[in-house]
XYZ file of C-alpha atoms in Angstrom:
526
model
C 57.042 -48.108 -84.981
C 54.171 -46.204 -86.546
C 51.275 -48.583 -87.203
C 48.550 -46.174 -88.249
C 48.776 -47.257 -91.874
C 47.708 -50.771 -90.861
C 44.379 -49.700 -89.356
C 41.855 -51.738 -91.317
C 38.965 -50.046 -89.546
C 39.908 -46.647 -90.947
C 37.999 -47.305 -94.153
C 35.313 -44.647 -94.663
C 31.763 -45.728 -95.289
C 31.738 -44.387 -98.834
C 34.185 -45.035 -101.629
C 35.649 -42.170 -103.582
C 37.105 -43.984 -106.552
C 35.279 -46.387 -108.827
C 35.117 -47.207 -112.472
C 32.586 -48.554 -114.873
C 33.915 -50.946 -117.490
C 30.911 -51.387 -119.725
C 30.860 -53.983 -122.458
C 28.449 -54.029 -125.359
C 27.243 -56.554 -127.843
C 29.505 -56.325 -130.868
C 33.135 -55.709 -131.579
C 34.363 -52.393 -132.868
C 34.726 -52.954 -136.569
C 37.428 -51.337 -138.616
C 36.440 -48.811 -141.223
C 33.461 -48.392 -143.480
C 34.191 -51.575 -145.396
C 33.697 -53.663 -142.303
C 30.658 -51.656 -141.288
C 28.967 -52.334 -144.598
C 29.123 -56.021 -143.798
C 27.975 -55.504 -140.216
C 25.261 -52.883 -140.544
C 23.429 -54.174 -137.502
C 26.357 -53.527 -135.205
C 25.408 -51.149 -132.441
C 27.654 -48.442 -131.132
C 29.708 -50.555 -128.865
C 32.183 -50.385 -126.098
C 33.476 -53.890 -126.585
C 32.421 -57.176 -128.108
C 29.822 -59.449 -126.746
C 31.482 -62.569 -125.427
C 30.093 -65.443 -127.428
C 30.430 -68.923 -126.039
C 29.933 -72.157 -127.881
C 27.982 -75.100 -126.597
C 29.505 -77.012 -123.758
C 32.461 -79.114 -124.907
C 31.946 -81.491 -122.021
C 29.404 -84.231 -121.637
C 27.992 -82.413 -118.604
C 26.593 -78.952 -119.429
C 26.168 -78.136 -115.749
C 29.926 -78.519 -115.334
C 30.637 -76.127 -118.188
C 28.223 -73.641 -116.609
C 30.308 -73.609 -113.446
C 33.765 -73.765 -115.005
C 35.399 -70.478 -115.984
C 36.346 -70.146 -119.631
C 39.990 -70.650 -118.724
C 39.034 -73.950 -117.078
C 36.314 -75.270 -119.356
C 38.788 -75.698 -122.217
C 39.549 -79.040 -120.636
C 37.206 -81.973 -121.007
C 36.054 -84.136 -118.165
C 38.951 -86.495 -118.886
C 41.426 -83.694 -118.201
C 42.678 -83.297 -121.783
C 42.433 -80.113 -123.785
C 39.249 -79.753 -125.762
C 39.593 -79.883 -129.536
C 37.454 -76.773 -129.908
C 38.017 -73.670 -127.790
C 35.157 -72.583 -125.635
C 35.325 -68.952 -126.657
C 34.834 -68.140 -130.279
C 37.959 -66.765 -131.894
C 38.094 -63.047 -132.440
C 40.146 -60.905 -134.767
C 41.954 -57.907 -133.407
C 41.140 -54.548 -134.955
C 42.773 -51.156 -134.819
C 40.775 -50.327 -131.681
C 40.897 -53.698 -129.897
C 43.311 -52.155 -127.419
C 40.339 -50.269 -125.933
C 38.944 -53.564 -124.644
C 42.289 -54.482 -123.130
C 42.681 -51.057 -121.558
C 39.270 -51.447 -119.953
C 40.228 -54.902 -118.700
C 43.535 -53.822 -117.187
C 41.825 -50.855 -115.548
C 39.175 -53.129 -114.039
C 41.924 -55.240 -112.490
C 43.565 -52.137 -111.030
C 40.235 -51.085 -109.545
C 39.962 -54.410 -107.734
C 43.465 -53.872 -106.355
C 42.549 -50.293 -105.414
C 39.504 -51.351 -103.422
C 41.486 -54.166 -101.811
C 44.084 -51.724 -100.507
C 41.362 -49.230 -99.607
C 39.812 -51.837 -97.321
C 42.915 -53.201 -95.587
C 45.640 -50.559 -96.126
C 43.803 -47.216 -96.492
C 46.769 -45.189 -95.269
C 48.735 -46.101 -98.402
C 46.386 -43.972 -100.507
C 48.132 -40.896 -99.129
C 50.819 -39.323 -101.294
C 54.487 -40.095 -100.806
C 56.108 -37.490 -98.569
C 52.820 -35.736 -97.809
C 53.653 -36.012 -94.096
C 56.507 -37.534 -92.051
C 54.734 -40.908 -91.860
C 54.307 -41.306 -95.629
C 57.688 -42.300 -96.977
C 56.923 -45.877 -97.926
C 58.425 -47.010 -101.234
C 55.050 -48.323 -102.389
C 53.605 -44.791 -102.159
C 55.870 -43.422 -104.899
C 54.374 -42.251 -108.213
C 54.107 -44.906 -110.934
C 53.924 -47.624 -108.256
C 50.670 -46.060 -107.039
C 49.031 -46.790 -110.399
C 48.684 -50.439 -109.359
C 46.652 -49.825 -106.219
C 45.669 -46.169 -105.716
C 44.512 -44.850 -109.105
C 40.814 -45.653 -108.905
C 39.791 -42.107 -109.752
C 41.878 -42.272 -112.911
C 40.187 -45.531 -113.829
C 36.812 -43.784 -113.652
C 38.056 -41.166 -116.049
C 39.644 -43.670 -118.430
C 36.493 -45.724 -118.652
C 34.294 -42.750 -119.396
C 36.693 -41.676 -122.153
C 36.702 -45.226 -123.544
C 32.892 -45.256 -123.507
C 32.764 -42.029 -125.489
C 35.305 -43.351 -127.993
C 33.686 -46.733 -128.550
C 30.037 -45.632 -128.494
C 30.736 -43.053 -131.194
C 33.040 -45.203 -133.332
C 30.425 -46.716 -135.639
C 28.149 -43.639 -135.857
C 31.130 -41.477 -136.823
C 32.021 -43.941 -139.566
C 28.465 -43.775 -140.889
C 28.562 -39.975 -140.708
C 31.856 -39.815 -142.583
C 30.536 -42.091 -145.352
C 27.218 -40.235 -145.685
C 25.006 -43.168 -144.673
C 22.307 -41.204 -142.866
C 19.550 -43.887 -142.877
C 21.893 -46.404 -141.251
C 23.020 -43.767 -138.755
C 19.423 -43.146 -137.677
C 18.837 -46.869 -137.212
C 22.070 -47.284 -135.254
C 21.351 -44.372 -132.907
C 17.746 -45.491 -132.397
C 18.921 -48.973 -131.440
C 21.584 -47.579 -129.115
C 19.199 -45.261 -127.277
C 16.602 -48.012 -126.849
C 18.986 -50.713 -125.644
C 21.556 -48.783 -123.636
C 19.605 -48.465 -120.407
C 18.577 -52.128 -120.401
C 22.114 -53.177 -121.152
C 23.499 -51.159 -118.237
C 20.834 -51.890 -115.617
C 19.928 -55.578 -116.038
C 23.276 -57.080 -114.881
C 23.579 -54.869 -111.763
C 19.925 -55.590 -110.967
C 20.662 -59.320 -110.939
C 23.812 -58.941 -108.854
C 22.247 -56.576 -106.319
C 19.421 -59.090 -105.868
C 22.073 -61.548 -104.706
C 23.560 -58.810 -102.522
C 20.133 -58.297 -100.975
C 19.911 -62.016 -100.154
C 23.423 -61.947 -98.671
C 22.412 -58.954 -96.566
C 19.191 -60.615 -95.414
C 21.134 -63.739 -94.430
C 23.551 -61.638 -92.367
C 26.654 -62.672 -94.306
C 28.124 -59.195 -94.571
C 30.755 -58.272 -92.041
C 29.833 -55.900 -89.257
C 31.304 -52.523 -88.482
C 32.228 -49.541 -90.614
C 34.749 -51.382 -92.777
C 32.180 -53.933 -93.942
C 29.831 -51.443 -95.669
C 26.861 -53.568 -94.679
C 23.753 -52.531 -96.681
C 20.436 -51.720 -95.047
C 18.921 -54.856 -93.542
C 15.178 -54.878 -92.854
C 13.282 -57.378 -90.741
C 11.469 -59.399 -93.396
C 12.494 -60.825 -96.751
C 9.524 -59.124 -98.423
C 10.637 -55.739 -97.105
C 14.175 -56.360 -98.345
C 12.883 -57.369 -101.790
C 10.844 -54.170 -102.005
C 13.903 -52.145 -100.981
C 15.886 -53.890 -103.722
C 13.228 -52.986 -106.294
C 13.478 -49.350 -105.250
C 17.260 -49.491 -105.613
C 16.967 -50.817 -109.188
C 14.658 -47.940 -110.133
C 17.238 -45.515 -108.728
C 20.007 -47.167 -110.744
C 18.001 -46.703 -113.933
C 17.448 -42.970 -113.347
C 19.559 -41.044 -115.895
C 18.390 -37.626 -114.687
C 19.931 -37.777 -111.222
C 22.418 -34.945 -110.713
C 25.654 -36.715 -109.833
C 28.841 -34.673 -109.660
C 30.878 -37.024 -107.481
C 30.359 -40.403 -105.747
C 28.966 -38.914 -102.537
C 25.999 -37.423 -104.416
C 24.403 -40.857 -104.750
C 25.068 -44.028 -102.799
C 23.221 -47.089 -104.138
C 21.676 -49.280 -101.485
C 23.562 -52.514 -102.108
C 26.870 -51.451 -103.655
C 28.004 -47.846 -103.561
C 30.389 -48.557 -106.448
C 27.342 -48.629 -108.731
C 26.899 -44.849 -108.521
C 28.429 -44.791 -112.003
C 25.469 -46.605 -113.619
C 23.159 -43.551 -113.935
C 26.186 -41.421 -114.845
C 26.975 -43.800 -117.694
C 23.359 -43.789 -118.904
C 23.251 -39.991 -118.857
C 26.607 -39.673 -120.591
C 25.615 -42.183 -123.268
C 22.450 -40.253 -124.115
C 24.416 -37.006 -124.406
C 26.809 -38.778 -126.777
C 23.962 -39.990 -128.993
C 22.335 -36.525 -129.085
C 25.671 -34.922 -129.954
C 26.278 -37.401 -132.768
C 22.829 -36.692 -134.171
C 23.452 -32.957 -133.994
C 26.784 -33.060 -135.857
C 25.770 -35.719 -138.382
C 25.147 -33.263 -141.248
C 28.123 -30.977 -140.661
C 31.173 -30.694 -142.886
C 34.206 -32.545 -141.524
C 36.109 -29.406 -140.529
C 33.039 -27.864 -138.881
C 32.276 -31.130 -137.091
C 35.780 -31.221 -135.622
C 35.573 -27.572 -134.561
C 32.208 -28.140 -132.863
C 33.507 -31.176 -130.959
C 36.582 -29.273 -129.781
C 34.387 -26.361 -128.659
C 32.041 -28.660 -126.724
C 34.918 -30.406 -124.947
C 36.589 -27.111 -124.003
C 33.285 -25.680 -122.748
C 32.527 -28.738 -120.607
C 35.980 -28.744 -119.041
C 36.070 -25.000 -118.417
C 32.698 -25.093 -116.656
C 33.370 -28.154 -114.518
C 31.073 -30.663 -116.252
C 33.603 -33.328 -115.402
C 31.877 -36.535 -116.488
C 30.435 -35.124 -119.698
C 33.889 -33.745 -120.519
C 35.251 -37.298 -120.400
C 32.470 -38.798 -122.517
C 32.725 -36.109 -125.193
C 36.524 -36.277 -125.106
C 36.133 -39.880 -126.177
C 33.969 -38.781 -129.114
C 36.603 -36.219 -130.118
C 39.370 -38.833 -129.906
C 37.359 -41.189 -132.119
C 37.013 -38.430 -134.731
C 40.764 -37.754 -134.559
C 41.371 -41.492 -134.930
C 39.481 -41.518 -138.227
C 41.277 -38.404 -139.470
C 44.661 -39.958 -138.731
C 43.738 -43.287 -140.343
C 42.609 -41.518 -143.501
C 45.871 -39.618 -143.721
C 48.118 -42.617 -143.081
C 46.191 -44.940 -145.384
C 46.554 -42.433 -148.222
C 50.368 -42.305 -148.015
C 51.997 -44.364 -150.761
C 55.670 -44.802 -151.633
C 56.431 -43.789 -155.231
C 57.611 -46.648 -157.406
C 60.852 -44.807 -158.111
C 61.668 -44.877 -154.383
C 60.762 -48.515 -153.755
C 63.778 -50.766 -153.192
C 64.430 -54.250 -152.112
C 64.707 -54.405 -148.331
C 68.014 -56.216 -148.562
C 69.461 -53.415 -150.683
C 68.213 -50.871 -148.167
C 69.859 -52.782 -145.348
C 73.174 -52.928 -147.204
C 73.201 -49.345 -148.439
C 70.950 -47.060 -146.366
C 70.332 -43.721 -148.003
C 70.490 -40.400 -146.118
C 66.702 -40.142 -146.531
C 66.197 -43.564 -144.936
C 68.525 -42.661 -142.067
C 66.502 -39.495 -141.496
C 63.225 -41.457 -141.482
C 64.643 -43.971 -138.991
C 65.806 -41.159 -136.716
C 62.376 -39.520 -136.932
C 60.743 -42.844 -136.080
C 62.953 -43.246 -133.016
C 62.249 -39.659 -132.063
C 58.484 -40.192 -132.292
C 58.726 -43.339 -130.166
C 60.594 -41.383 -127.526
C 58.001 -38.604 -127.768
C 55.044 -40.956 -127.243
C 56.833 -42.893 -124.495
C 57.390 -39.649 -122.596
C 53.743 -38.709 -123.102
C 52.654 -42.115 -121.802
C 54.827 -41.798 -118.685
C 53.603 -38.247 -118.080
C 49.973 -39.366 -118.277
C 50.624 -42.261 -115.879
C 52.425 -39.922 -113.470
C 49.480 -37.517 -113.338
C 47.006 -40.407 -113.041
C 48.802 -41.339 -109.806
C 48.098 -37.929 -108.260
C 46.507 -38.276 -104.795
C 43.433 -36.312 -103.788
C 43.624 -33.180 -101.663
C 42.696 -34.988 -98.451
C 45.420 -37.526 -99.250
C 48.126 -34.911 -99.583
C 48.303 -33.739 -103.189
C 49.170 -30.248 -101.934
C 52.145 -31.489 -99.900
C 53.331 -34.551 -101.833
C 56.588 -33.934 -103.772
C 55.955 -34.016 -107.502
C 52.344 -32.909 -107.201
C 52.629 -29.695 -105.174
C 53.010 -27.518 -108.272
C 50.197 -29.252 -110.131
C 47.851 -28.751 -107.190
C 48.761 -25.054 -106.964
C 47.912 -24.583 -110.665
C 44.295 -25.729 -110.340
C 42.159 -22.708 -111.393
C 40.090 -21.004 -108.708
C 36.931 -21.839 -110.658
C 37.653 -25.544 -110.113
C 38.421 -25.369 -106.396
C 35.299 -27.309 -105.484
C 34.867 -30.663 -103.723
C 35.849 -33.572 -105.987
C 36.412 -31.315 -109.032
C 39.641 -29.902 -107.605
C 40.936 -33.456 -107.217
C 40.028 -34.421 -110.773
C 41.219 -31.373 -112.723
C 44.578 -32.853 -113.717
C 43.524 -36.494 -113.537
C 40.734 -36.038 -116.073
C 43.115 -34.303 -118.471
C 45.647 -37.102 -117.964
C 43.046 -39.797 -118.651
C 42.116 -38.236 -121.989
C 45.790 -37.709 -122.776
C 46.556 -41.354 -121.974
C 43.885 -42.686 -124.340
C 45.044 -40.255 -127.044
C 48.655 -41.373 -126.585
C 47.920 -45.087 -126.791
C 45.761 -44.575 -129.864
C 48.646 -42.801 -131.612
C 51.467 -45.037 -130.343
C 50.696 -48.444 -131.797
C 53.887 -49.873 -130.292
C 52.326 -49.346 -126.836
C 49.138 -51.210 -127.683
C 50.678 -54.651 -127.130
C 50.045 -54.165 -123.413
C 46.311 -54.201 -124.129
C 45.987 -56.524 -127.137
C 47.479 -59.637 -125.542
C 45.140 -62.497 -124.631
C 45.175 -61.786 -120.905
C 44.223 -58.122 -121.292
C 41.570 -58.975 -123.868
C 40.094 -61.582 -121.516
C 40.013 -59.040 -118.694
C 38.149 -56.731 -121.053
C 35.529 -59.400 -121.671
C 34.779 -59.894 -117.975
C 35.447 -56.297 -116.875
C 31.827 -55.195 -116.421
C 30.964 -58.371 -114.525
C 34.090 -57.954 -112.412
C 33.118 -54.403 -111.566
C 29.555 -55.115 -110.474
C 30.465 -58.067 -108.215
C 33.718 -56.908 -106.615
C 32.044 -54.688 -104.022
C 29.852 -57.482 -102.676
C 32.807 -59.887 -102.698
C 35.179 -57.594 -100.841
C 32.798 -56.498 -98.109
C 31.178 -59.841 -97.407
C 33.434 -62.768 -98.292
C 36.643 -60.738 -98.165
C 35.801 -59.099 -94.849
C 34.879 -62.408 -93.189
C 37.861 -64.264 -94.649
C 40.249 -61.601 -93.379
C 38.718 -61.705 -89.899
C 39.321 -65.453 -89.694
C 42.735 -65.320 -91.352
C 43.904 -62.637 -88.927
C 42.602 -64.684 -86.004
C 44.939 -67.426 -87.219
C 48.018 -65.360 -88.192
C 47.694 -62.671 -85.561
C 47.021 -58.965 -85.932
C 50.374 -57.473 -84.987
C 51.560 -54.868 -87.514
C 53.961 -56.107 -90.120
C 54.361 -59.770 -90.996
C 51.363 -61.143 -89.087
C 48.887 -58.675 -90.525
C 50.316 -58.906 -94.054
C 50.231 -62.715 -93.908
C 46.563 -62.701 -92.951
C 45.628 -60.361 -95.789
C 47.757 -62.379 -98.239
C 45.955 -65.587 -97.292
C 42.625 -63.795 -97.666
C 43.462 -62.655 -101.197
C 44.834 -66.083 -102.060
C 41.367 -67.519 -101.498
C 39.217 -64.559 -102.513
C 40.764 -63.569 -105.857
C 40.328 -66.930 -107.638
C 36.710 -67.053 -106.467
C 36.182 -63.443 -107.548
C 37.476 -63.969 -111.088
C 35.708 -67.311 -111.390
C 32.411 -65.681 -110.473
C 33.072 -62.734 -112.803
C 33.635 -65.172 -115.670
C 30.346 -66.952 -114.980
C 28.460 -63.668 -114.602
C 29.919 -62.416 -117.896
C 28.654 -65.516 -119.715
C 25.323 -66.113 -118.058
C 24.170 -62.667 -116.895
C 25.968 -59.986 -118.866
C 25.858 -61.636 -122.303
C 22.230 -62.699 -121.847
C 21.275 -59.166 -120.866
C 22.761 -57.956 -124.145
C 20.827 -60.583 -126.086
C 17.613 -59.780 -124.209
C 17.910 -56.083 -125.040
C 18.558 -56.937 -128.685
C 15.617 -59.362 -128.779
C 13.276 -56.744 -127.323
C 14.497 -54.184 -129.845
C 13.879 -56.518 -132.773
C 10.421 -57.472 -131.480
C 9.222 -53.915 -130.964
C 10.631 -52.036 -133.955
C 8.764 -51.350 -137.150
C 9.971 -52.797 -140.433
C 11.849 -50.385 -142.690
């Protein structure tokens, strides 16, 4: 029996696939009417999670309980008032849920990458890779980390430009200037402060020797003294905050304490390009603005500016979202054609039958587009057999010669699919239920916290738990090995999500408030 796919020590020292689910401080409001009531809302990627005062008699207990546990009082009965403030769903709330679901898939991806790296190879790419779990569509649940990167950059472009585009379309230039100024000032603080806090903990874990040993553990640099380690951590934070670093793919920059954080400076750089672009197109006519955005996106993709292509694709999709909403909101049914719904049900007209058939046809069209995007998002990289895996051989052969470069050749189709997926979900409202349910929305709220802690969790606690679990279950391929990893995840995942919930409330949200406070204290009155 071939056991190569069970080799847990085959994990390379650097990750290839990561994502950056970045939350902001306010929810995406719907339309200019909402924006007029919320003029201080920054360009946002998702809402700030606001938590009420502790419902228990012991605040320290509420600090430690996750939000899905602190809804119960100390007596064990449900609290009369929910811990999290209620939140209305808007036409773009699905973006938060999409980010949350993607963050969960990234955790699964890194879990498999640590303990089952062989499964990242494409189905049928060689005689050993015919496992059912390696088939397309199934791979999306554990081997689509690169696609998650792309999706999150597209979502960032969409959400960061959503309010500014509304202000542009309604001719509110003074408010646009204030919004962009606030965004530029606060964005770097908002992105760097939470990882700085978490990597400080990672530094302490490293100094204490709690990381696993060996290649699979990804143990950070460990110096002799605590003071030296603190200084090294300070240097790593400065590197994280550098938006001018040339990063084409993950290997270009490996942060000291969590290599998954290579996306932080990429996100800062992409955000600033978004804000500059919005400023540049703010005075253009609507048709010219759309043409300029399309030209920028095509230019970036054609010349291999992969990350900027994703960010600006999000801006373009936000503009298309507004165009579509304006068209659909302006459609009214003439009074002469309005009928009682019961009459329509009893005596459907040929026109109504045609409209119903068109509606079914459009649902089929968008469902096929959704499945196509998911299929391409599951495409393995070249080193994992995209050129020999059935279903992807043709796609790989169609990559232009100009894009046959490391990393870029792997992302050519995936980046297109990520943009296509976001575009499809935005148009197909019947698909948005997957991302507007409470679970997906909750994942969206903790997604950034989940991202910045999962690397430390997996390669310290997860690595050590698996070593002990496998000592108990045995390491023979098959049932023994799978049982040990299952027991590891059974303990690690609840602790991971618990910690992510606490970090979201007490690190992430406070970083947002701190950046806002500093902005208000340092700006001039207008």
